[in-house]
Amino acid sequence: MSRLDSFIRRLTAQRDILNSIFDLVRETEGPVLEFGLGNGRTYDHLREHLSDRRIIAFDREVRSYSASTPPQADMVTGDIRETGQAYLGIGASLAHADIGTGHDDIDAITLTWLPQLMAGVLATNGIAVSGLPIDRPDLEPLPLPPGIKEGRYYLYRKT
Ligand SMILES: C[S@@+](CC[C@H](N)C(=O)[O-])C[C@H]1O[C@@H](n2cnc3c(N)ncnc32)[C@H](O)[C@@H]1O
């Protein structure tokens, strides 16, 4: 599969999974955490569908499209490994992490701290959506929407 096909399938999986869990997220109170703001496309999608929730976005620096940039109070800059620690226990209804690189060595380092952070920021029944697999006993894998191949993007609920 070409890298273009792979990229499109990954983003399709991301969007379809997010679209499939918005009703579930509304059942749980709490903010939404967007780890890896990037250009802000996913942030814009979350904002459109969860308009009543506070959405806090994280990235090393703000490089998003101006219309998809969160208000200053909801934008956290720096390394998520460190900045995320202040949000442990916040009781998020949804945490989304799109911070995989496709480089196994870099992603392996991210996976030494991301699972603990994802589980730690979520409320009970909060939803985790991630481009990297999250192996935690308190994050139960949920079925993916039809058409999304296992291993393309990941979906969990905090028990
Ligand atoms: C693939 S992009 C996210 C794209 C985003 N979903 C969008 O719609 O534009 C990944 C982003 O995560 C950020 N990132 C990755 N690892 C990070 C870390 N440890 N700390 C802070 N930001 C990180 C990168 O700077 C990059 O902007």
Tab-separated table of N, CA and C and ligand atoms in Angstrom:
chain	number	residue	atom	x	y	z
A	1	MET	N	0.847	-1.197	0.000
A	1	MET	CA	0.000	0.000	0.000
A	1	MET	C	0.886	1.253	0.000
A	2	SER	N	0.552	2.234	-0.826
A	2	SER	CA	1.379	3.443	-0.868
A	2	SER	C	1.219	4.225	0.429
A	3	ARG	N	2.150	5.088	0.719
A	3	ARG	CA	2.058	5.900	1.938
A	3	ARG	C	0.833	6.809	1.869
A	4	LEU	N	0.483	7.243	0.642
A	4	LEU	CA	-0.717	8.094	0.515
A	4	LEU	C	-1.961	7.308	0.906
A	5	ASP	N	-2.069	6.069	0.390
A	5	ASP	CA	-3.225	5.238	0.752
A	5	ASP	C	-3.266	4.997	2.266
A	6	SER	N	-2.084	4.715	2.814
A	6	SER	CA	-2.012	4.418	4.241
A	6	SER	C	-2.443	5.636	5.069
A	7	PHE	N	-1.985	6.812	4.659
A	7	PHE	CA	-2.329	8.071	5.352
A	7	PHE	C	-3.843	8.303	5.298
A	8	ILE	N	-4.409	8.129	4.111
A	8	ILE	CA	-5.852	8.354	3.945
A	8	ILE	C	-6.641	7.360	4.802
A	9	ARG	N	-6.211	6.119	4.823
A	9	ARG	CA	-6.939	5.113	5.625
A	9	ARG	C	-6.829	5.420	7.114
A	10	ARG	N	-5.664	5.906	7.534
A	10	ARG	CA	-5.498	6.232	8.956
A	10	ARG	C	-6.416	7.388	9.346
A	11	LEU	N	-6.460	8.415	8.486
A	11	LEU	CA	-7.314	9.566	8.810
A	11	LEU	C	-8.800	9.214	8.711
A	12	THR	N	-9.139	8.345	7.762
A	12	THR	CA	-10.527	7.875	7.664
A	12	THR	C	-10.906	7.124	8.931
A	13	ALA	N	-9.980	6.283	9.402
A	13	ALA	CA	-10.241	5.539	10.645
A	13	ALA	C	-10.406	6.504	11.809
A	14	GLN	N	-9.529	7.494	11.872
A	14	GLN	CA	-9.626	8.488	12.957
A	14	GLN	C	-10.999	9.162	12.942
A	15	ARG	N	-11.400	9.660	11.780
A	15	ARG	CA	-12.688	10.362	11.688
A	15	ARG	C	-13.857	9.431	11.982
A	16	ASP	N	-13.840	8.232	11.422
A	16	ASP	CA	-14.977	7.320	11.613
A	16	ASP	C	-15.092	6.873	13.065
A	17	ILE	N	-13.953	6.638	13.694
A	17	ILE	CA	-13.993	6.252	15.112
A	17	ILE	C	-14.523	7.418	15.945
A	18	LEU	N	-14.009	8.613	15.695
A	18	LEU	CA	-14.505	9.764	16.469
A	18	LEU	C	-16.007	9.945	16.244
A	19	ASN	N	-16.442	9.850	15.008
A	19	ASN	CA	-17.881	10.023	14.738
A	19	ASN	C	-18.714	8.966	15.459
A	20	SER	N	-18.131	7.787	15.649
A	20	SER	CA	-18.895	6.695	16.259
A	20	SER	C	-19.020	6.841	17.772
A	21	ILE	N	-18.184	7.706	18.394
A	21	ILE	CA	-18.191	7.734	19.875
A	21	ILE	C	-18.733	9.047	20.454
A	22	PHE	N	-19.147	9.982	19.610
A	22	PHE	CA	-19.591	11.271	20.158
A	22	PHE	C	-20.787	11.105	21.103
A	23	ASP	N	-21.734	10.225	20.753
A	23	ASP	CA	-22.891	10.015	21.646
A	23	ASP	C	-22.446	9.425	22.979
A	24	LEU	N	-21.488	8.502	22.900
A	24	LEU	CA	-20.954	7.880	24.114
A	24	LEU	C	-20.259	8.926	24.992
A	25	VAL	N	-19.504	9.797	24.363
A	25	VAL	CA	-18.779	10.836	25.101
A	25	VAL	C	-19.779	11.760	25.820
A	26	ARG	N	-20.898	12.046	25.178
A	26	ARG	CA	-21.891	12.958	25.794
A	26	ARG	C	-22.500	12.372	27.060
A	27	GLU	N	-22.374	11.039	27.241
A	27	GLU	CA	-22.913	10.407	28.452
A	27	GLU	C	-22.029	10.657	29.673
A	28	THR	N	-20.823	11.132	29.446
A	28	THR	CA	-19.875	11.368	30.547
A	28	THR	C	-19.535	12.842	30.604
A	29	GLU	N	-19.579	13.406	31.804
A	29	GLU	CA	-19.192	14.810	31.950
A	29	GLU	C	-17.683	14.929	31.834
A	30	GLY	N	-17.216	16.134	31.559
A	30	GLY	CA	-15.777	16.362	31.588
A	30	GLY	C	-15.258	16.914	30.277
A	31	PRO	N	-14.092	17.543	30.349
A	31	PRO	CA	-13.510	18.149	29.152
A	31	PRO	C	-12.969	17.093	28.187
A	32	VAL	N	-12.583	17.593	27.031
A	32	VAL	CA	-11.955	16.760	25.993
A	32	VAL	C	-10.496	17.192	25.895
A	33	LEU	N	-9.588	16.212	25.846
A	33	LEU	CA	-8.166	16.535	25.694
A	33	LEU	C	-7.701	16.077	24.319
A	34	GLU	N	-7.082	16.996	23.588
A	34	GLU	CA	-6.572	16.700	22.242
A	34	GLU	C	-5.054	16.734	22.297
A	35	PHE	N	-4.428	15.555	22.354
A	35	PHE	CA	-2.973	15.469	22.421
A	35	PHE	C	-2.424	15.442	20.992
A	36	GLY	N	-1.746	16.528	20.613
A	36	GLY	CA	-1.208	16.648	19.249
A	36	GLY	C	-2.142	17.492	18.391
A	37	LEU	N	-2.125	18.807	18.630
A	37	LEU	CA	-3.038	19.703	17.886
A	37	LEU	C	-2.692	19.729	16.402
A	38	GLY	N	-1.390	19.751	16.094
A	38	GLY	CA	-0.965	19.786	14.693
A	38	GLY	C	-1.567	20.966	13.964
A	39	ASN	N	-2.134	20.702	12.823
A	39	ASN	CA	-2.771	21.738	12.007
A	39	ASN	C	-4.115	22.178	12.595
A	40	GLY	N	-4.683	21.342	13.466
A	40	GLY	CA	-5.958	21.678	14.104
A	40	GLY	C	-7.179	21.116	13.386
A	41	ARG	N	-6.955	20.235	12.423
A	41	ARG	CA	-8.113	19.683	11.694
A	41	ARG	C	-8.983	18.843	12.620
A	42	THR	N	-8.342	17.976	13.393
A	42	THR	CA	-9.117	17.115	14.296
A	42	THR	C	-9.737	17.960	15.407
A	43	TYR	N	-8.998	18.931	15.895
A	43	TYR	CA	-9.550	19.846	16.904
A	43	TYR	C	-10.831	20.494	16.373
A	44	ASP	N	-10.800	20.923	15.129
A	44	ASP	CA	-11.970	21.562	14.522
A	44	ASP	C	-13.151	20.586	14.466
A	45	HIS	N	-12.844	19.319	14.172
A	45	HIS	CA	-13.891	18.290	14.105
A	45	HIS	C	-14.482	18.055	15.502
A	46	LEU	N	-13.615	17.955	16.487
A	46	LEU	CA	-14.087	17.753	17.866
A	46	LEU	C	-14.948	18.937	18.298
A	47	ARG	N	-14.511	20.122	17.961
A	47	ARG	CA	-15.225	21.351	18.352
A	47	ARG	C	-16.606	21.406	17.703
A	48	GLU	N	-16.669	20.930	16.448
A	48	GLU	CA	-17.944	20.943	15.733
A	48	GLU	C	-18.940	19.977	16.377
A	49	HIS	N	-18.445	18.817	16.822
A	49	HIS	CA	-19.349	17.777	17.330
A	49	HIS	C	-19.560	17.825	18.837
A	50	LEU	N	-18.642	18.431	19.549
A	50	LEU	CA	-18.767	18.494	21.018
A	50	LEU	C	-18.687	19.967	21.428
A	51	SER	N	-19.602	20.752	20.865
A	51	SER	CA	-19.494	22.201	20.979
A	51	SER	C	-19.695	22.703	22.410
A	52	ASP	N	-20.330	21.878	23.253
A	52	ASP	CA	-20.562	22.344	24.634
A	52	ASP	C	-19.432	21.954	25.579
A	53	ARG	N	-18.412	21.259	25.076
A	53	ARG	CA	-17.325	20.806	25.953
A	53	ARG	C	-16.103	21.713	25.837
A	54	ARG	N	-15.420	21.876	26.951
A	54	ARG	CA	-14.112	22.509	26.898
A	54	ARG	C	-13.149	21.535	26.223
A	55	ILE	N	-12.418	22.009	25.245
A	55	ILE	CA	-11.432	21.165	24.562
A	55	ILE	C	-10.052	21.770	24.806
A	56	ILE	N	-9.205	21.005	25.473
A	56	ILE	CA	-7.853	21.479	25.782
A	56	ILE	C	-6.892	20.776	24.834
A	57	ALA	N	-6.113	21.566	24.112
A	57	ALA	CA	-5.220	21.000	23.099
A	57	ALA	C	-3.772	21.150	23.544
A	58	PHE	N	-2.965	20.179	23.121
A	58	PHE	CA	-1.550	20.115	23.513
A	58	PHE	C	-0.686	19.956	22.267
A	59	ASP	N	0.421	20.654	22.254
A	59	ASP	CA	1.439	20.412	21.223
A	59	ASP	C	2.730	21.080	21.671
A	60	ARG	N	3.799	20.769	20.971
A	60	ARG	CA	5.081	21.376	21.355
A	60	ARG	C	5.011	22.883	21.210
A	61	GLU	N	4.374	23.320	20.129
A	61	GLU	CA	4.172	24.753	19.880
A	61	GLU	C	2.916	24.892	19.035
A	62	VAL	N	2.402	26.107	18.942
A	62	VAL	CA	1.188	26.328	18.164
A	62	VAL	C	1.575	26.493	16.697
A	63	ARG	N	1.123	25.559	15.876
A	63	ARG	CA	1.388	25.639	14.436
A	63	ARG	C	0.100	25.386	13.663
A	64	SER	N	-1.033	25.600	14.328
A	64	SER	CA	-2.319	25.275	13.713
A	64	SER	C	-2.805	26.413	12.820
A	65	TYR	N	-3.712	26.066	11.930
A	65	TYR	CA	-4.421	27.035	11.106
A	65	TYR	C	-5.116	28.011	12.051
A	66	SER	N	-5.075	29.295	11.748
A	66	SER	CA	-5.515	30.286	12.742
A	66	SER	C	-6.952	30.056	13.211
A	67	ALA	N	-7.846	29.658	12.297
A	67	ALA	CA	-9.247	29.440	12.692
A	67	ALA	C	-9.423	28.163	13.504
A	68	SER	N	-8.406	27.333	13.547
A	68	SER	CA	-8.478	26.083	14.317
A	68	SER	C	-7.498	26.113	15.486
A	69	THR	N	-7.273	27.298	16.020
A	69	THR	CA	-6.383	27.447	17.167
A	69	THR	C	-7.226	27.693	18.416
A	70	PRO	N	-7.030	26.899	19.462
A	70	PRO	CA	-7.829	27.079	20.678
A	70	PRO	C	-7.529	28.418	21.352
A	71	PRO	N	-8.465	28.875	22.188
A	71	PRO	CA	-8.151	30.054	23.004
A	71	PRO	C	-6.921	29.753	23.869
A	72	GLN	N	-6.201	30.800	24.212
A	72	GLN	CA	-4.926	30.632	24.930
A	72	GLN	C	-5.077	29.772	26.191
A	73	ALA	N	-6.218	29.935	26.884
A	73	ALA	CA	-6.419	29.211	28.150
A	73	ALA	C	-6.566	27.707	27.930
A	74	ASP	N	-6.862	27.315	26.692
A	74	ASP	CA	-7.077	25.895	26.399
A	74	ASP	C	-5.988	25.335	25.491
A	75	MET	N	-4.877	26.027	25.401
A	75	MET	CA	-3.746	25.570	24.575
A	75	MET	C	-2.537	25.383	25.483
A	76	VAL	N	-2.015	24.162	25.509
A	76	VAL	CA	-0.890	23.837	26.382
A	76	VAL	C	0.308	23.505	25.499
A	77	THR	N	1.368	24.283	25.598
A	77	THR	CA	2.548	24.048	24.762
A	77	THR	C	3.668	23.397	25.573
A	78	GLY	N	4.501	22.659	24.851
A	78	GLY	CA	5.605	21.929	25.471
A	78	GLY	C	5.464	20.446	25.181
A	79	ASP	N	6.347	19.662	25.755
A	79	ASP	CA	6.318	18.211	25.549
A	79	ASP	C	5.173	17.615	26.366
A	80	ILE	N	4.264	16.936	25.685
A	80	ILE	CA	3.074	16.375	26.351
A	80	ILE	C	3.471	15.446	27.495
A	81	ARG	N	4.578	14.760	27.333
A	81	ARG	CA	5.047	13.860	28.399
A	81	ARG	C	5.136	14.617	29.726
A	82	GLU	N	5.525	15.896	29.646
A	82	GLU	CA	5.645	16.704	30.865
A	82	GLU	C	4.399	17.535	31.118
A	83	THR	N	3.902	18.211	30.079
A	83	THR	CA	2.771	19.125	30.306
A	83	THR	C	1.503	18.359	30.675
A	84	GLY	N	1.379	17.126	30.193
A	84	GLY	CA	0.173	16.347	30.468
A	84	GLY	C	0.010	15.988	31.934
A	85	GLN	N	1.127	15.959	32.661
A	85	GLN	CA	1.070	15.495	34.061
A	85	GLN	C	0.162	16.378	34.921
A	86	ALA	N	0.085	17.664	34.590
A	86	ALA	CA	-0.752	18.584	35.377
A	86	ALA	C	-2.238	18.297	35.175
A	87	TYR	N	-2.575	17.464	34.199
A	87	TYR	CA	-3.990	17.195	33.884
A	87	TYR	C	-4.440	15.821	34.375
A	88	LEU	N	-3.546	15.100	35.042
A	88	LEU	CA	-3.939	13.807	35.631
A	88	LEU	C	-5.068	14.066	36.617
A	89	GLY	N	-6.113	13.272	36.530
A	89	GLY	CA	-7.234	13.428	37.446
A	89	GLY	C	-8.257	14.458	37.017
A	90	ILE	N	-8.125	15.026	35.824
A	90	ILE	CA	-9.062	16.073	35.392
A	90	ILE	C	-10.449	15.493	35.070
A	91	GLY	N	-10.534	14.186	34.853
A	91	GLY	CA	-11.830	13.576	34.574
A	91	GLY	C	-12.343	13.868	33.177
A	92	ALA	N	-11.500	13.647	32.192
A	92	ALA	CA	-11.877	13.932	30.802
A	92	ALA	C	-12.904	12.904	30.299
A	93	SER	N	-13.817	13.386	29.489
A	93	SER	CA	-14.787	12.482	28.857
A	93	SER	C	-14.180	11.825	27.624
A	94	LEU	N	-13.208	12.488	27.011
A	94	LEU	CA	-12.536	11.965	25.811
A	94	LEU	C	-11.092	12.448	25.803
A	95	ALA	N	-10.182	11.543	25.537
A	95	ALA	CA	-8.786	11.913	25.274
A	95	ALA	C	-8.427	11.329	23.912
A	96	HIS	N	-7.989	12.200	23.020
A	96	HIS	CA	-7.578	11.750	21.689
A	96	HIS	C	-6.092	12.057	21.520
A	97	ALA	N	-5.339	11.072	21.082
A	97	ALA	CA	-3.902	11.271	20.873
A	97	ALA	C	-3.526	10.874	19.454
A	98	ASP	N	-3.129	11.858	18.685
A	98	ASP	CA	-2.646	11.605	17.322
A	98	ASP	C	-1.185	12.026	17.287
A	99	ILE	N	-0.349	11.297	18.037
A	99	ILE	CA	1.049	11.710	18.154
A	99	ILE	C	2.018	10.608	17.706
A	100	GLY	N	1.487	9.619	16.998
A	100	GLY	CA	2.375	8.613	16.416
A	100	GLY	C	3.155	9.229	15.271
A	101	THR	N	4.345	8.686	15.020
A	101	THR	CA	5.192	9.246	13.954
A	101	THR	C	5.362	8.295	12.783
A	102	GLY	N	5.046	7.008	13.007
A	102	GLY	CA	5.341	6.011	11.985
A	102	GLY	C	6.757	5.486	12.089
A	103	HIS	N	7.546	6.064	13.006
A	103	HIS	CA	8.912	5.559	13.257
A	103	HIS	C	8.848	4.711	14.522
A	104	ASP	N	9.107	3.411	14.370
A	104	ASP	CA	8.915	2.488	15.495
A	104	ASP	C	9.736	2.878	16.727
A	105	ASP	N	10.963	3.352	16.504
A	105	ASP	CA	11.813	3.672	17.663
A	105	ASP	C	11.261	4.869	18.444
A	106	ILE	N	10.789	5.876	17.725
A	106	ILE	CA	10.225	7.062	18.407
A	106	ILE	C	8.905	6.692	19.087
A	107	ASP	N	8.069	5.940	18.379
A	107	ASP	CA	6.758	5.576	18.947
A	107	ASP	C	6.920	4.674	20.171
A	108	ALA	N	7.971	3.852	20.179
A	108	ALA	CA	8.210	2.990	21.343
A	108	ALA	C	8.496	3.837	22.577
A	109	ILE	N	9.204	4.933	22.390
A	109	ILE	CA	9.474	5.827	23.539
A	109	ILE	C	8.169	6.483	23.995
A	110	THR	N	7.363	6.949	23.047
A	110	THR	CA	6.064	7.568	23.402
A	110	THR	C	5.219	6.582	24.209
A	111	LEU	N	5.301	5.315	23.825
A	111	LEU	CA	4.465	4.307	24.510
A	111	LEU	C	4.980	3.936	25.897
A	112	THR	N	6.134	4.495	26.290
A	112	THR	CA	6.570	4.285	27.683
A	112	THR	C	5.805	5.201	28.638
A	113	TRP	N	5.180	6.292	28.127
A	113	TRP	CA	4.480	7.221	29.036
A	113	TRP	C	3.027	7.513	28.620
A	114	LEU	N	2.686	7.337	27.342
A	114	LEU	CA	1.339	7.730	26.890
A	114	LEU	C	0.208	6.914	27.555
A	115	PRO	N	0.343	5.580	27.712
A	115	PRO	CA	-0.766	4.831	28.322
A	115	PRO	C	-1.130	5.339	29.717
A	116	GLN	N	-0.114	5.589	30.532
A	116	GLN	CA	-0.359	6.068	31.904
A	116	GLN	C	-1.049	7.437	31.853
A	117	LEU	N	-0.633	8.278	30.911
A	117	LEU	CA	-1.242	9.611	30.799
A	117	LEU	C	-2.695	9.507	30.341
A	118	MET	N	-2.945	8.706	29.312
A	118	MET	CA	-4.320	8.579	28.781
A	118	MET	C	-5.261	8.070	29.869
A	119	ALA	N	-4.839	7.002	30.558
A	119	ALA	CA	-5.697	6.449	31.616
A	119	ALA	C	-5.865	7.459	32.745
A	120	GLY	N	-4.806	8.184	33.039
A	120	GLY	CA	-4.829	9.097	34.183
A	120	GLY	C	-5.683	10.337	33.992
A	121	VAL	N	-5.877	10.769	32.755
A	121	VAL	CA	-6.675	11.985	32.535
A	121	VAL	C	-8.162	11.675	32.389
A	122	LEU	N	-8.507	10.402	32.150
A	122	LEU	CA	-9.903	10.075	31.831
A	122	LEU	C	-10.762	9.853	33.074
A	123	ALA	N	-12.019	10.261	32.975
A	123	ALA	CA	-13.027	9.885	33.963
A	123	ALA	C	-13.372	8.411	33.756
A	124	THR	N	-13.993	7.793	34.766
A	124	THR	CA	-14.552	6.449	34.565
A	124	THR	C	-15.565	6.531	33.418
A	125	ASN	N	-15.475	5.587	32.503
A	125	ASN	CA	-16.283	5.546	31.269
A	125	ASN	C	-15.828	6.551	30.212
A	126	GLY	N	-14.775	7.323	30.513
A	126	GLY	CA	-14.220	8.209	29.496
A	126	GLY	C	-13.637	7.382	28.350
A	127	ILE	N	-13.566	8.018	27.189
A	127	ILE	CA	-13.164	7.322	25.965
A	127	ILE	C	-11.758	7.765	25.549
A	128	ALA	N	-10.931	6.787	25.182
A	128	ALA	CA	-9.594	7.063	24.644
A	128	ALA	C	-9.574	6.669	23.174
A	129	VAL	N	-9.138	7.583	22.335
A	129	VAL	CA	-8.951	7.307	20.906
A	129	VAL	C	-7.500	7.635	20.594
A	130	SER	N	-6.812	6.711	19.931
A	130	SER	CA	-5.367	6.886	19.784
A	130	SER	C	-4.866	6.285	18.476
A	131	GLY	N	-3.868	6.945	17.939
A	131	GLY	CA	-3.201	6.404	16.763
A	131	GLY	C	-2.192	5.330	17.122
A	132	LEU	N	-1.839	5.260	18.408
A	132	LEU	CA	-0.921	4.222	18.896
A	132	LEU	C	-1.688	3.312	19.847
A	133	PRO	N	-1.339	2.032	19.890
A	133	PRO	CA	-2.059	1.112	20.786
A	133	PRO	C	-1.744	1.421	22.243
A	134	ILE	N	-2.773	1.372	23.066
A	134	ILE	CA	-2.617	1.690	24.491
A	134	ILE	C	-2.895	0.420	25.284
A	135	ASP	N	-1.866	-0.108	25.908
A	135	ASP	CA	-2.011	-1.365	26.632
A	135	ASP	C	-2.102	-1.070	28.123
A	136	ARG	N	-3.329	-1.046	28.629
A	136	ARG	CA	-3.560	-0.767	30.046
A	136	ARG	C	-4.743	-1.609	30.499
A	137	PRO	N	-4.646	-2.236	31.662
A	137	PRO	CA	-5.774	-3.051	32.133
A	137	PRO	C	-7.035	-2.230	32.371
A	138	ASP	N	-6.877	-0.941	32.679
A	138	ASP	CA	-8.063	-0.112	32.951
A	138	ASP	C	-8.581	0.591	31.692
A	139	LEU	N	-8.034	0.270	30.540
A	139	LEU	CA	-8.573	0.785	29.268
A	139	LEU	C	-9.033	-0.418	28.443
A	140	GLU	N	-10.359	-0.562	28.396
A	140	GLU	CA	-10.970	-1.721	27.739
A	140	GLU	C	-11.159	-1.412	26.245
A	141	PRO	N	-10.611	-2.252	25.368
A	141	PRO	CA	-10.820	-2.003	23.935
A	141	PRO	C	-12.304	-2.081	23.580
A	142	LEU	N	-12.761	-1.153	22.755
A	142	LEU	CA	-14.149	-1.160	22.275
A	142	LEU	C	-14.149	-1.598	20.808
A	143	PRO	N	-15.257	-2.186	20.340
A	143	PRO	CA	-15.326	-2.576	18.931
A	143	PRO	C	-15.201	-1.351	18.021
A	144	LEU	N	-14.511	-1.528	16.917
A	144	LEU	CA	-14.347	-0.438	15.955
A	144	LEU	C	-15.578	-0.364	15.057
A	145	PRO	N	-15.873	0.829	14.519
A	145	PRO	CA	-17.003	0.914	13.596
A	145	PRO	C	-16.763	0.045	12.355
A	146	PRO	N	-17.836	-0.348	11.671
A	146	PRO	CA	-17.688	-1.214	10.500
A	146	PRO	C	-16.728	-0.598	9.471
A	147	GLY	N	-15.919	-1.455	8.876
A	147	GLY	CA	-15.044	-0.997	7.793
A	147	GLY	C	-13.671	-0.557	8.246
A	148	ILE	N	-13.472	-0.432	9.568
A	148	ILE	CA	-12.159	-0.009	10.055
A	148	ILE	C	-11.359	-1.249	10.463
A	149	LYS	N	-10.227	-1.420	9.797
A	149	LYS	CA	-9.404	-2.598	10.053
A	149	LYS	C	-8.714	-2.488	11.415
A	150	GLU	N	-8.670	-3.611	12.145
A	150	GLU	CA	-7.961	-3.651	13.432
A	150	GLU	C	-6.525	-3.155	13.233
A	151	GLY	N	-6.046	-2.360	14.174
A	151	GLY	CA	-4.647	-1.931	14.138
A	151	GLY	C	-4.404	-0.635	13.386
A	152	ARG	N	-5.460	-0.072	12.794
A	152	ARG	CA	-5.254	1.179	12.051
A	152	ARG	C	-5.360	2.385	12.982
A	153	TYR	N	-6.253	2.313	13.951
A	153	TYR	CA	-6.472	3.358	14.952
A	153	TYR	C	-7.140	2.649	16.120
A	154	TYR	N	-7.066	3.204	17.321
A	154	TYR	CA	-7.420	2.431	18.514
A	154	TYR	C	-8.468	3.164	19.353
A	155	LEU	N	-9.345	2.347	19.990
A	155	LEU	CA	-10.494	2.885	20.726
A	155	LEU	C	-10.667	2.110	22.034
A	156	TYR	N	-10.794	2.843	23.136
A	156	TYR	CA	-10.888	2.213	24.468
A	156	TYR	C	-11.878	2.996	25.340
A	157	ARG	N	-12.343	2.297	26.399
A	157	ARG	CA	-13.126	2.975	27.438
A	157	ARG	C	-12.469	2.714	28.783
A	158	LYS	N	-12.394	3.751	29.587
A	158	LYS	CA	-11.790	3.616	30.934
A	158	LYS	C	-12.773	2.893	31.847
A	159	THR	N	-12.291	1.852	32.492
A	159	THR	CA	-13.181	1.087	33.390
A	159	THR	C	-13.139	1.673	34.804
B	1	LIG	C1	0.082	14.028	13.265
B	1	LIG	S1	0.149	15.588	14.015
B	1	LIG	C2	-1.509	15.821	14.605
B	1	LIG	C3	-2.425	16.216	13.511
B	1	LIG	C4	-3.781	16.680	14.025
B	1	LIG	N1	-4.634	15.545	14.342
B	1	LIG	C5	-4.465	17.578	13.019
B	1	LIG	O1	-5.651	17.441	12.796
B	1	LIG	O2	-3.785	18.442	12.467
B	1	LIG	C6	1.007	15.237	15.497
B	1	LIG	C7	1.284	16.444	16.355
B	1	LIG	O3	1.652	15.981	17.648
B	1	LIG	C8	2.706	16.779	18.128
B	1	LIG	N2	3.468	15.958	19.092
B	1	LIG	C9	3.923	14.688	18.917
B	1	LIG	N3	4.557	14.270	20.027
B	1	LIG	C10	4.482	15.289	20.922
B	1	LIG	C11	4.959	15.472	22.241
B	1	LIG	N4	5.647	14.515	22.901
B	1	LIG	N5	4.719	16.653	22.850
B	1	LIG	C12	4.051	17.635	22.203
B	1	LIG	N6	3.563	17.520	20.961
B	1	LIG	C13	3.787	16.365	20.319
B	1	LIG	C14	3.525	17.175	16.914
B	1	LIG	O4	4.208	18.372	17.168
B	1	LIG	C15	2.436	17.311	15.851
B	1	LIG	O5	2.003	18.632	15.705
